[in-house]
Short mmCIF file of C-alpha atoms in Angstrom, two decimals:
data_model
loop_
_atom_site.label_atom_id
_atom_site.label_comp_id
_atom_site.label_asym_id
_atom_site.label_seq_id
_atom_site.Cartn_x
_atom_site.Cartn_y
_atom_site.Cartn_z
CA MET L 1 -17.80 18.12 4.64
CA LEU L 2 -14.57 16.73 3.36
CA LYS L 3 -11.89 19.36 2.71
CA LEU L 4 -8.65 18.88 0.86
CA TYR L 5 -5.87 21.44 1.10
CA HIS L 6 -3.64 20.95 -1.90
CA TRP L 7 -1.46 22.50 -4.57
CA GLU L 8 -1.34 21.33 -8.16
CA PRO L 9 -2.35 17.82 -9.23
CA ASN L 10 1.28 16.83 -9.03
CA ALA L 11 3.46 14.84 -6.62
CA ASN L 12 2.13 14.70 -3.04
CA SER L 13 -0.87 16.99 -3.63
CA GLY L 14 -2.01 14.98 -6.61
CA LYS L 15 -2.07 11.68 -4.73
CA PRO L 16 -5.19 12.32 -2.61
CA MET L 17 -6.77 14.38 -5.42
CA LEU L 18 -6.59 11.46 -7.84
CA ALA L 19 -7.54 8.88 -5.20
CA LEU L 20 -10.66 10.90 -4.30
CA ALA L 21 -11.55 11.28 -7.98
CA GLU L 22 -11.16 7.53 -8.59
CA LYS L 23 -13.42 6.83 -5.60
CA GLY L 24 -15.96 9.36 -6.84
CA VAL L 25 -15.81 11.24 -3.54
CA ALA L 26 -16.66 14.96 -3.67
CA TYR L 27 -14.53 17.32 -1.61
CA GLU L 28 -14.17 21.00 -0.92
CA SER L 29 -10.99 22.09 -2.65
CA HIS L 30 -8.66 24.54 -0.91
CA TYR L 31 -5.92 25.46 -3.35
CA LEU L 32 -2.66 26.62 -1.79
CA ASP L 33 -0.01 28.23 -3.95
CA LEU L 34 3.14 26.42 -2.86
CA LEU L 35 5.40 29.01 -4.46
CA SER L 36 3.65 31.88 -2.71
CA PHE L 37 4.19 29.98 0.57
CA ASP L 38 0.46 29.84 1.32
CA GLN L 39 1.19 26.68 3.30
CA HIS L 40 3.22 28.63 5.87
CA GLN L 41 0.58 31.28 6.51
CA PRO L 42 -1.22 31.30 9.87
CA GLU L 43 -4.56 30.27 8.34
CA TYR L 44 -3.10 27.03 7.06
CA LEU L 45 -0.83 26.42 10.07
CA ALA L 46 -4.04 26.40 12.10
CA VAL L 47 -5.04 23.35 10.03
CA ASN L 48 -1.64 21.66 9.77
CA PRO L 49 0.96 23.08 12.19
CA ASP L 50 3.73 21.33 10.22
CA GLY L 51 2.94 23.49 7.19
CA THR L 52 3.17 20.62 4.73
CA ILE L 53 0.79 19.98 1.84
CA PRO L 54 -1.57 18.18 1.38
CA ALA L 55 -3.97 17.96 4.32
CA LEU L 56 -7.29 16.16 4.34
CA VAL L 57 -9.86 17.36 6.87
CA HIS L 58 -12.68 14.91 7.51
CA GLY L 59 -14.95 16.20 10.26
CA ASP L 60 -12.68 16.68 13.25
CA LEU L 61 -9.87 14.60 11.78
CA VAL L 62 -6.82 16.12 10.10
CA LEU L 63 -4.63 13.84 7.99
CA THR L 64 -1.33 15.10 6.59
CA GLU L 65 0.72 12.22 5.14
CA SER L 66 -0.17 11.82 1.48
CA THR L 67 0.36 8.10 0.97
CA PRO L 68 -1.40 7.04 4.20
CA ILE L 69 -4.14 9.55 3.26
CA MET L 70 -4.75 7.57 0.07
CA GLU L 71 -5.22 4.36 2.06
CA TYR L 72 -7.60 6.25 4.36
CA VAL L 73 -9.62 7.51 1.40
CA ASP L 74 -9.91 3.98 0.09
CA GLU L 75 -11.03 2.57 3.45
CA ALA L 76 -13.28 5.38 4.71
CA PHE L 77 -15.45 5.95 1.64
CA ASP L 78 -17.63 3.96 -0.70
CA GLY L 79 -16.57 3.63 -4.29
CA PRO L 80 -14.40 1.33 -6.38
CA PRO L 81 -11.72 -0.36 -4.26
CA LEU L 82 -8.25 1.04 -4.93
CA LYS L 83 -6.34 -1.76 -3.25
CA PRO L 84 -5.97 -5.28 -4.63
CA THR L 85 -7.76 -8.13 -2.89
CA ASP L 86 -4.66 -10.34 -3.02
CA PRO L 87 -2.44 -9.75 0.06
CA VAL L 88 0.79 -10.18 -1.94
CA GLU L 89 -0.40 -7.54 -4.41
CA ARG L 90 -1.26 -5.26 -1.50
CA TRP L 91 2.26 -5.79 -0.14
CA ARG L 92 3.73 -5.01 -3.57
CA MET L 93 1.59 -1.88 -3.86
CA ARG L 94 2.91 -0.63 -0.51
CA TRP L 95 6.52 -1.58 -1.23
CA TRP L 96 6.51 0.38 -4.47
CA MET L 97 4.76 3.39 -2.95
CA ARG L 98 7.54 3.58 -0.34
CA PHE L 99 10.16 3.20 -3.08
CA PHE L 100 8.50 6.02 -5.04
CA ASP L 101 8.08 8.26 -1.98
CA ALA L 102 11.44 7.82 -0.31
CA TYR L 103 13.85 7.02 -3.14
CA PHE L 104 12.57 8.03 -6.57
CA ALA L 105 10.62 11.19 -5.64
CA PRO L 106 13.33 12.97 -3.60
CA SER L 107 15.74 12.65 -6.52
CA MET L 108 13.14 13.79 -9.06
CA SER L 109 12.18 16.75 -6.92
CA MET L 110 15.79 17.79 -6.30
CA ILE L 111 16.30 18.08 -10.05
CA GLY L 112 12.94 19.74 -10.53
CA TRP L 113 13.68 22.36 -7.91
CA ALA L 114 17.21 22.99 -9.10
CA VAL L 115 16.44 23.46 -12.79
CA PHE L 116 12.79 24.47 -12.83
CA VAL L 117 11.09 25.75 -9.71
CA GLY L 118 14.13 27.36 -8.06
CA PRO L 119 14.97 29.77 -10.91
CA VAL L 120 11.35 30.91 -11.10
CA ALA L 121 11.05 31.36 -7.35
CA ARG L 122 14.33 33.29 -7.23
CA GLN L 123 12.79 36.03 -9.35
CA ARG L 124 11.30 37.23 -6.08
CA ASP L 125 12.96 39.54 -3.58
CA PRO L 126 15.56 37.50 -1.62
CA GLU L 127 14.44 39.17 1.61
CA VAL L 128 10.90 38.00 0.98
CA LEU L 129 12.22 34.50 0.40
CA ARG L 130 14.28 34.55 3.59
CA ALA L 131 11.29 35.75 5.60
CA ALA L 132 9.20 32.98 4.05
CA ILE L 133 11.77 30.37 5.03
CA ASP L 134 11.89 31.72 8.57
CA ARG L 135 8.17 31.02 8.92
CA ILE L 136 8.54 27.30 8.09
CA PRO L 137 7.78 25.34 11.27
CA LEU L 138 9.76 22.14 10.64
CA GLU L 139 13.55 22.47 10.71
CA SER L 140 13.96 19.69 8.14
CA ARG L 141 11.62 21.53 5.75
CA LYS L 142 13.49 24.78 6.36
CA ILE L 143 16.71 23.13 5.24
CA ALA L 144 15.02 21.68 2.18
CA TRP L 145 13.44 24.99 1.15
CA ARG L 146 16.66 26.91 1.72
CA LYS L 147 18.52 24.48 -0.54
CA ALA L 148 15.81 24.68 -3.16
CA LEU L 149 15.33 28.43 -3.18
CA PHE L 150 18.98 29.42 -3.03
CA ASN L 151 20.26 26.58 -5.19
CA GLU L 152 22.47 25.16 -2.48
CA PHE L 153 22.61 21.70 -4.06
CA THR L 154 26.13 20.53 -4.72
CA PRO L 155 27.08 19.21 -8.18
CA GLU L 156 27.60 15.82 -6.54
CA GLU L 157 24.09 15.82 -5.06
CA LEU L 158 22.55 16.72 -8.39
CA ALA L 159 24.62 14.14 -10.25
CA GLU L 160 23.55 11.48 -7.77
CA SER L 161 19.90 12.49 -8.16
CA ARG L 162 20.19 12.23 -11.95
CA ARG L 163 21.80 8.82 -11.62
CA ARG L 164 18.98 7.66 -9.36
CA VAL L 165 16.24 8.95 -11.65
CA LEU L 166 17.70 7.08 -14.62
CA PHE L 167 18.25 3.97 -12.49
CA CYS L 168 14.66 4.10 -11.19
CA THR L 169 13.34 4.55 -14.70
CA ASP L 170 15.07 1.34 -15.74
CA VAL L 171 13.84 -0.50 -12.63
CA LEU L 172 10.28 0.69 -13.26
CA GLU L 173 10.43 -0.31 -16.93
CA ALA L 174 11.56 -3.82 -15.95
CA HIS L 175 8.77 -4.01 -13.35
CA LEU L 176 6.08 -2.93 -15.79
CA ALA L 177 7.37 -5.40 -18.37
CA LYS L 178 6.38 -8.11 -15.88
CA HIS L 179 3.25 -6.54 -14.38
CA THR L 180 0.33 -4.66 -15.95
CA TRP L 181 0.04 -2.38 -12.94
CA ILE L 182 2.35 -1.51 -10.04
CA ALA L 183 0.74 -4.03 -7.68
CA GLY L 184 0.41 -6.73 -10.35
CA LYS L 185 -2.85 -7.41 -12.15
CA THR L 186 -4.89 -4.72 -10.38
CA PHE L 187 -4.98 -0.94 -10.80
CA SER L 188 -4.34 0.50 -7.35
CA LEU L 189 -3.08 3.36 -5.23
CA GLY L 190 0.39 2.33 -6.38
CA ASP L 191 -0.44 3.51 -9.89
CA ILE L 192 -1.97 6.73 -8.59
CA ASN L 193 1.20 7.35 -6.61
CA GLY L 194 3.49 6.45 -9.52
CA PHE L 195 1.58 8.59 -12.02
CA ASN L 196 1.87 11.66 -9.82
CA LEU L 197 5.58 11.10 -9.66
CA GLY L 198 6.23 10.09 -13.24
CA TYR L 199 3.66 11.63 -15.59
CA ALA L 200 6.20 14.12 -16.90
CA LEU L 201 9.13 11.73 -16.97
CA PRO L 202 9.02 11.44 -20.80
CA LEU L 203 9.43 15.23 -20.92
CA SER L 204 12.02 15.66 -18.21
CA GLN L 205 14.11 12.68 -19.38
CA PRO L 206 13.26 12.46 -23.07
CA ASP L 207 16.41 10.55 -24.02
CA HIS L 208 15.83 7.96 -21.35
CA CYS L 209 12.06 7.63 -21.09
CA ASN L 210 10.40 7.29 -24.49
CA ASP L 211 8.47 4.85 -26.67
CA ALA L 212 11.57 3.15 -27.99
CA ARG L 213 13.46 2.77 -24.76
CA THR L 214 10.73 2.40 -22.12
CA PRO L 215 7.61 1.23 -23.96
CA HIS L 216 6.03 -0.29 -20.85
CA ILE L 217 6.31 2.93 -18.84
CA MET L 218 4.85 4.90 -21.75
CA GLU L 219 1.91 2.54 -22.13
CA TRP L 220 1.29 2.49 -18.36
CA LEU L 221 1.32 6.31 -18.18
CA ARG L 222 -1.07 6.56 -21.15
CA ARG L 223 -3.48 4.02 -19.64
CA ILE L 224 -3.64 6.04 -16.42
CA TYR L 225 -3.87 9.34 -18.31
CA GLU L 226 -6.91 8.03 -20.20
CA ARG L 227 -8.86 7.29 -17.04
CA PRO L 228 -11.70 9.79 -16.52
CA ALA L 229 -10.54 10.48 -12.95
CA THR L 230 -7.10 11.49 -14.21
CA LYS L 231 -8.50 13.78 -16.86
CA ALA L 232 -10.84 15.42 -14.31
CA THR L 233 -8.07 15.83 -11.74
CA TRP L 234 -5.47 17.31 -14.06
CA ALA L 235 -8.09 19.75 -15.36
CA LEU L 236 -7.99 21.28 -11.87
CA GLY L 237 -4.40 22.41 -12.40
CA ARG L 238 -3.75 26.14 -12.61
CA THR L 239 -0.17 26.29 -13.87
CA PRO L 240 1.51 25.26 -17.12
CA MET L 241 3.46 22.64 -15.18
CA VAL L 242 0.54 20.22 -15.11
CA GLN L 243 -0.32 20.86 -18.75
CA ARG L 244 2.65 18.66 -19.54
CA VAL L 245 0.30 15.74 -18.98
CA ALA L 246 -1.14 16.35 -22.47
CA PHE L 247 2.03 14.86 -23.88
CA LEU L 248 0.51 11.48 -22.97
CA GLU L 249 -2.35 11.95 -25.44
CA ARG L 250 -1.99 9.17 -27.97
CA GLY L 251 -0.90 10.71 -31.24
CA ASN L 252 0.98 13.47 -29.51
CA THR L 253 4.21 11.60 -30.00
CA HIS L 254 4.87 13.55 -33.19
CA LEU L 255 5.55 16.53 -30.94
CA SER L 256 9.12 16.53 -29.84
CA ALA L 257 9.56 16.48 -26.10
CA ALA L 258 11.68 19.60 -26.40
CA ALA L 259 8.91 21.48 -28.18
CA VAL L 260 6.34 20.63 -25.55
CA GLN L 261 8.75 21.44 -22.76
CA GLN L 262 9.57 24.78 -24.35
CA SER L 263 5.90 25.69 -24.45
CA VAL L 264 5.21 25.16 -20.78
CA LEU L 265 8.48 25.37 -18.89
CA PRO L 266 10.43 28.35 -17.51
CA GLY L 267 11.03 31.60 -19.11
CA ASN L 268 7.42 32.43 -18.44
CA SER L 269 7.10 33.27 -14.79
CA GLN L 270 3.55 34.46 -15.38
CA GLY L 271 2.61 30.85 -15.49
CA TRP L 272 3.43 30.53 -11.84
CA LYS L 273 1.05 33.19 -10.63
CA LYS L 274 -2.47 32.60 -9.50
CA PRO L 275 -5.00 33.15 -12.24
CA MET X 1 3.67 -22.25 5.53
CA ILE X 2 5.37 -18.90 5.95
CA ALA X 3 9.15 -18.90 6.03
CA LEU X 4 10.99 -16.07 7.75
CA CYS X 5 14.65 -15.41 6.98
CA HIS X 6 15.99 -13.48 9.92
CA TRP X 7 18.91 -12.73 12.21
CA GLU X 8 19.14 -11.71 15.85
CA PRO X 9 15.90 -10.24 17.29
CA ASN X 10 16.96 -6.60 17.13
CA GLY X 11 16.10 -3.51 15.09
CA VAL X 12 14.05 -4.25 11.99
CA PHE X 13 14.65 -8.00 12.42
CA LEU X 14 12.63 -7.89 15.62
CA LYS X 15 9.41 -6.65 13.99
CA PRO X 16 8.12 -9.77 12.20
CA LEU X 17 9.36 -12.00 15.05
CA ILE X 18 7.13 -10.11 17.50
CA ALA X 19 4.17 -10.06 15.11
CA LEU X 20 4.39 -13.81 14.49
CA ALA X 21 4.66 -14.46 18.22
CA GLU X 22 1.67 -12.20 18.94
CA LYS X 23 -0.30 -14.13 16.34
CA GLY X 24 0.86 -17.47 17.71
CA ALA X 25 1.43 -18.42 14.11
CA PRO X 26 3.56 -21.35 12.92
CA TYR X 27 6.40 -20.44 10.59
CA THR X 28 9.69 -21.83 9.42
CA SER X 29 12.68 -19.95 10.76
CA HIS X 30 15.71 -19.55 8.49
CA TRP X 31 18.50 -17.94 10.46
CA PHE X 32 21.17 -16.06 8.54
CA ASP X 33 24.10 -13.89 9.55
CA PRO X 34 24.11 -10.69 7.49
CA THR X 35 27.54 -9.75 8.86
CA ALA X 36 28.85 -12.90 7.16
CA PHE X 37 27.09 -11.74 3.95
CA GLU X 38 24.97 -14.89 3.78
CA GLN X 39 22.18 -12.83 2.20
CA PHE X 40 24.30 -12.43 -0.92
CA ALA X 41 25.03 -16.15 -1.33
CA PRO X 42 23.63 -17.97 -4.38
CA GLY X 43 20.25 -19.46 -3.64
CA PHE X 44 19.34 -17.00 -0.88
CA PRO X 45 15.79 -15.72 -1.47
CA ALA X 46 15.93 -12.52 -3.50
CA ASN X 47 14.02 -10.41 -5.97
CA THR X 48 14.11 -6.84 -7.26
CA GLU X 49 12.35 -5.55 -4.17
CA SER X 50 14.61 -7.30 -1.67
CA ALA X 51 17.72 -5.98 -3.44
CA LEU X 52 16.39 -2.42 -3.51
CA GLN X 53 14.59 -2.34 -0.18
CA LEU X 54 15.21 0.92 1.60
CA GLU X 55 15.93 -0.77 4.92
CA ARG X 56 19.00 -2.17 3.13
CA GLU X 57 19.48 -5.31 5.27
CA GLY X 58 16.51 -6.92 6.91
CA PRO X 59 14.32 -9.98 7.31
CA LEU X 60 12.52 -11.59 4.38
CA LEU X 61 9.19 -13.38 4.33
CA VAL X 62 9.01 -16.16 1.78
CA VAL X 63 5.48 -17.27 0.90
CA GLY X 64 4.54 -19.39 -2.09
CA GLY X 65 7.61 -18.34 -4.03
CA GLU X 66 7.13 -14.65 -3.28
CA VAL X 67 9.85 -12.80 -1.37
CA LEU X 68 8.44 -9.98 0.76
CA SER X 69 10.79 -7.35 2.16
CA SER X 70 10.40 -4.03 4.03
CA THR X 71 9.31 -4.73 7.55
CA SER X 72 6.41 -2.31 8.03
CA PHE X 73 4.67 -3.83 5.01
CA GLN X 74 5.57 -7.36 6.16
CA LEU X 75 3.65 -6.58 9.35
CA GLU X 76 0.54 -5.52 7.41
CA TYR X 77 0.83 -8.63 5.26
CA LEU X 78 1.15 -10.91 8.28
CA ASN X 79 -1.82 -9.32 9.98
CA GLU X 80 -3.89 -9.82 6.84
CA VAL X 81 -3.07 -13.47 6.16
CA VAL X 82 -2.28 -15.03 9.54
CA THR X 83 -5.00 -15.96 12.00
CA GLY X 84 -4.71 -14.80 15.58
CA PRO X 85 -5.32 -11.52 17.39
CA ASP X 86 -5.99 -8.61 15.05
CA LEU X 87 -3.06 -6.20 15.38
CA PHE X 88 -4.59 -3.47 13.21
CA PRO X 89 -7.12 -0.96 14.59
CA ALA X 90 -10.69 -1.13 13.40
CA SER X 91 -11.29 2.51 12.51
CA ALA X 92 -10.00 3.96 9.23
CA HIS X 93 -8.50 6.92 11.07
CA ASP X 94 -6.58 4.75 13.52
CA ARG X 95 -5.36 2.69 10.59
CA TYR X 96 -4.16 5.93 8.99
CA ARG X 97 -2.33 6.72 12.21
CA VAL X 98 -0.56 3.35 12.15
CA ARG X 99 0.63 3.98 8.60
CA ALA X 100 1.60 7.59 9.28
CA TRP X 101 3.63 6.55 12.35
CA VAL X 102 5.50 3.73 10.66
CA GLN X 103 6.33 5.96 7.70
CA TYR X 104 7.47 8.84 9.89
CA LEU X 105 9.54 6.70 12.21
CA GLY X 106 10.90 4.40 9.53
CA LEU X 107 12.26 7.28 7.48
CA GLY X 108 13.10 9.66 10.33
CA LEU X 109 14.15 7.56 13.28
CA GLY X 110 15.22 4.39 11.43
CA PRO X 111 18.35 5.89 9.81
CA VAL X 112 19.55 7.37 13.12
CA VAL X 113 19.05 4.19 15.14
CA SER X 114 20.86 1.98 12.65
CA ALA X 115 23.70 4.49 12.25
CA LEU X 116 24.21 4.65 16.03
CA GLY X 117 24.00 0.86 16.33
CA CYS X 118 26.45 0.28 13.50
CA ALA X 119 28.92 2.86 14.83
CA ARG X 120 28.86 1.28 18.27
CA PHE X 121 28.71 -2.42 17.43
CA LEU X 122 29.30 -3.26 13.76
CA ARG X 123 32.19 -0.93 13.03
CA PRO X 124 34.59 -2.67 15.45
CA VAL X 125 33.54 -6.07 14.10
CA LEU X 126 34.28 -5.08 10.52
CA ALA X 127 37.47 -3.24 11.51
CA ALA X 128 38.75 -6.39 13.19
CA ARG X 129 38.15 -8.29 9.96
CA GLU X 130 39.81 -5.65 7.78
CA SER X 131 41.42 -7.50 4.89
CA ALA X 132 41.53 -7.69 1.13
CA ALA X 133 38.96 -10.48 1.32
CA LEU X 134 36.51 -8.29 3.26
CA ARG X 135 37.04 -5.39 0.85
CA ALA X 136 36.36 -7.72 -2.08
CA GLN X 137 33.14 -8.92 -0.46
CA LEU X 138 31.98 -5.36 0.09
CA ALA X 139 32.97 -4.27 -3.41
CA ALA X 140 30.74 -6.98 -4.89
CA ILE X 141 27.57 -5.78 -3.15
CA GLU X 142 24.83 -4.44 -5.41
CA PRO X 143 23.13 -2.03 -5.74
CA LEU X 144 25.49 0.87 -5.14
CA GLU X 145 23.60 2.30 -2.16
CA ARG X 146 23.65 -1.03 -0.37
CA ARG X 147 27.41 -1.35 -0.93
CA ASN X 148 28.03 2.24 0.15
CA ALA X 149 26.01 1.70 3.33
CA TRP X 150 28.43 -1.07 4.35
CA LEU X 151 31.48 0.95 3.33
CA ALA X 152 30.22 3.91 5.35
CA VAL X 153 30.19 1.77 8.49
CA LEU X 154 33.82 0.83 7.94
CA ASP X 155 35.22 4.05 6.49
CA GLY X 156 32.72 6.82 7.19
CA ALA X 157 33.16 9.57 9.72
CA VAL X 158 31.11 9.06 12.86
CA ASP X 159 29.52 12.20 14.21
CA GLU X 160 27.63 10.62 17.08
CA ALA X 161 26.63 13.99 18.53
CA ALA X 162 24.92 14.96 15.26
CA TRP X 163 23.08 11.65 15.13
CA GLN X 164 21.96 12.04 18.75
CA GLN X 165 20.67 15.50 17.91
CA ARG X 166 18.55 14.11 15.08
CA LEU X 167 16.71 12.02 17.63
CA ALA X 168 15.28 15.03 19.42
CA VAL X 169 12.29 15.76 17.19
CA PRO X 170 10.96 12.21 16.66
CA VAL X 171 11.51 11.29 20.32
CA ALA X 172 9.70 14.44 21.46
CA ARG X 173 6.84 13.61 19.10
CA LEU X 174 6.59 10.10 20.52
CA GLU X 175 6.69 11.37 24.10
CA LYS X 176 3.91 13.83 23.35
CA ALA X 177 1.78 11.19 21.62
CA LEU X 178 2.14 8.83 24.58
CA THR X 179 1.28 11.48 27.15
CA GLY X 180 -2.26 10.53 27.98
CA ALA X 181 -2.39 7.55 25.62
CA ASP X 182 -1.25 4.03 26.30
CA TRP X 183 -0.64 3.15 22.66
CA LEU X 184 0.40 4.99 19.52
CA ALA X 185 -2.58 4.48 17.24
CA GLY X 186 -5.94 3.96 18.85
CA PRO X 187 -7.21 2.33 22.00
CA ALA X 188 -5.21 -0.91 21.72
CA TYR X 189 -1.70 -2.19 21.14
CA SER X 190 -1.17 -2.42 17.36
CA LEU X 191 1.32 -2.83 14.55
CA ALA X 192 2.34 0.79 15.16
CA ASP X 193 3.57 -0.15 18.63
CA ILE X 194 5.44 -3.22 17.36
CA ASP X 195 7.05 -1.21 14.58
CA ALA X 196 8.02 1.70 16.79
CA TYR X 197 9.21 -0.50 19.66
CA ALA X 198 11.75 -2.19 17.40
CA LEU X 199 13.24 1.21 16.57
CA VAL X 200 12.91 2.92 19.94
CA ALA X 201 13.83 0.17 22.41
CA PRO X 202 17.51 0.12 21.28
CA LEU X 203 17.80 3.82 22.10
CA ARG X 204 17.85 2.93 25.77
CA THR X 205 21.30 1.52 25.04
CA LEU X 206 22.37 3.74 22.15
CA ALA X 207 21.12 7.09 23.41
CA PRO X 208 20.34 6.81 27.14
CA ALA X 209 20.51 10.58 27.56
CA VAL X 210 17.64 10.95 25.09
CA VAL X 211 15.36 8.09 26.06
CA ASN X 212 15.07 7.49 29.80
CA ALA X 213 12.57 7.48 32.63
CA VAL X 214 13.27 11.08 33.61
CA THR X 215 13.24 13.03 30.35
CA THR X 216 10.81 10.77 28.45
CA PRO X 217 8.71 9.14 31.19
CA HIS X 218 5.75 8.29 28.98
CA LEU X 219 7.94 6.79 26.29
CA ALA X 220 9.81 4.81 28.95
CA GLY X 221 6.53 3.56 30.39
CA TRP X 222 5.30 2.51 26.96
CA LEU X 223 8.57 0.62 26.34
CA ALA X 224 8.18 -1.12 29.69
CA ARG X 225 4.61 -2.18 28.86
CA ILE X 226 5.78 -3.72 25.61
CA ASP X 227 8.86 -5.30 27.25
CA GLU X 228 6.50 -7.32 29.42
CA ARG X 229 4.43 -8.78 26.62
CA PRO X 230 4.94 -12.55 26.36
CA ALA X 231 5.31 -12.31 22.57
CA VAL X 232 8.09 -9.76 22.91
CA ARG X 233 9.88 -11.90 25.48
CA ALA X 234 9.50 -14.93 23.22
CA ALA X 235 10.92 -13.05 20.24
CA LEU X 236 13.91 -11.77 22.22
CA ALA X 237 14.52 -15.26 23.62
CA LEU X 238 15.34 -16.43 20.07
CA SER X 239 18.70 -14.66 20.31
CA ARG X 240 21.65 -16.97 19.77
CA SER X 241 24.28 -14.53 20.99
CA GLY X 242 22.48 -13.61 24.19
CA GLN X 243 23.17 -9.99 23.22
CA PRO X 244 20.63 -9.09 20.56
CA GLU X 245 21.13 -5.40 21.36
CA ALA X 246 24.61 -5.65 19.79
CA ALA X 247 23.34 -6.98 16.43
CA TRP X 248 23.36 -4.19 13.83
CA VAL X 249 23.68 -3.96 10.08
CA PRO X 250 23.29 -0.95 7.75
CA GLY X 251 19.78 0.45 7.61
CA THR X 252 17.69 3.13 5.98
CA GLU X 253 19.51 6.01 4.34
CA PRO X 254 18.95 9.45 5.90
CA SER X 255 17.10 11.98 3.78
CA ARG X 256 19.31 13.38 1.03
CA TRP X 257 17.53 16.71 1.37
CA GLY X 258 19.23 17.34 4.72
#
């Protein structure tokens, strides 16, 4: 049986979830609450000693890198191909996935943790948080979690992340003005990757990413949102965070971004607890 | 016909040169000197992706008007379109392992290797050329990160001990993987080995206390096996300086999350 250990359909967890849904491959879902540090508990460390999410377990094999996992899912299972047949498009798909993973996403997540996740997580006992950090196996992840949980980002780091997010939004808009999909003419893993990163961009950067300023990004996000696999995958979410995806419903544009954000974003820590 | 714009066979520039030699594939070589900023000259192949590529400076494949950057993905492209020995494993899981290795090493080891190489070899070259003209050339580089990567070589503080320390985890992971296995991803030599070799081989010069026959015997043995491959020898023989190990330009940025 295929098992997927994941958090919300969002960022790295959402990549294999959506790829599996697009392929029509059933899997046993193991939900880990990232903010309760389920991923650093002994039961999960027995699966992935690095304590990172997601992990795909296929028979005896354990796969832990989300973007390579998506390529594995496409190659190991029957179902609609999620990579273009044209080698240049495949190259472009991979180039953009790396750009998303290593440039765009770290800046997005730094802002997300500083203004959104961090304040919610800090409602917990600091000693509990410190103990949780001590259990993280990878030193690099320890540093990242410490920064996130205790808001150790410098103003310069946050300003640079904001600059990069706006820059990437412009680069992506220009790319999608030339290409229907990330790889070119073909829907692919690149779009699955990009959607997980950017589905809430119109809400987090409403002045920068909107119908007037970035029409190609908006249309691209809506086209992916309307796919049955996306709808099915986002329905698996348990927190208000992923409900932001509803903003992409055509006709929802009359809602102001601020109103939607207000309805699902902090202030309501209950939303972060397991149902 | 594939055209490859490249420099000395070292670091990321070495990767497609080895792959093309392994394939025995014909290609047109376009040599350029990135330390003379030839890659910014009008008419040099460029597109959005080459300007923003995370390896900063590197080789470009030019095929049918397309400009393909980012060396790990160049290798996959070459293996897909060029006839010759298949350099990708057959099983989906081994293919996953290739991709997981090149991602891990490219983002984890790549920044350290290029920083050590630039501190040792490029910094004195740029310092010797210090002038208003050089500063003007650097100031014109876009995008900002690419410009800052060059300025950091010239002006940045060099904490070589900290960089050497950052090698410990990826080198230990490689040593462990190669204990009991001849190759990184599956039963045969593959793109993972080519990719990793280009990043690890320079450490014998840049960090001999970290990579050597005593502390990392399996890694050293793996390097020696790849050293002996005719394709690797042929790629290294393309050097014009006779010292490819001294050819460094700014590379991948270290993680901003620490």
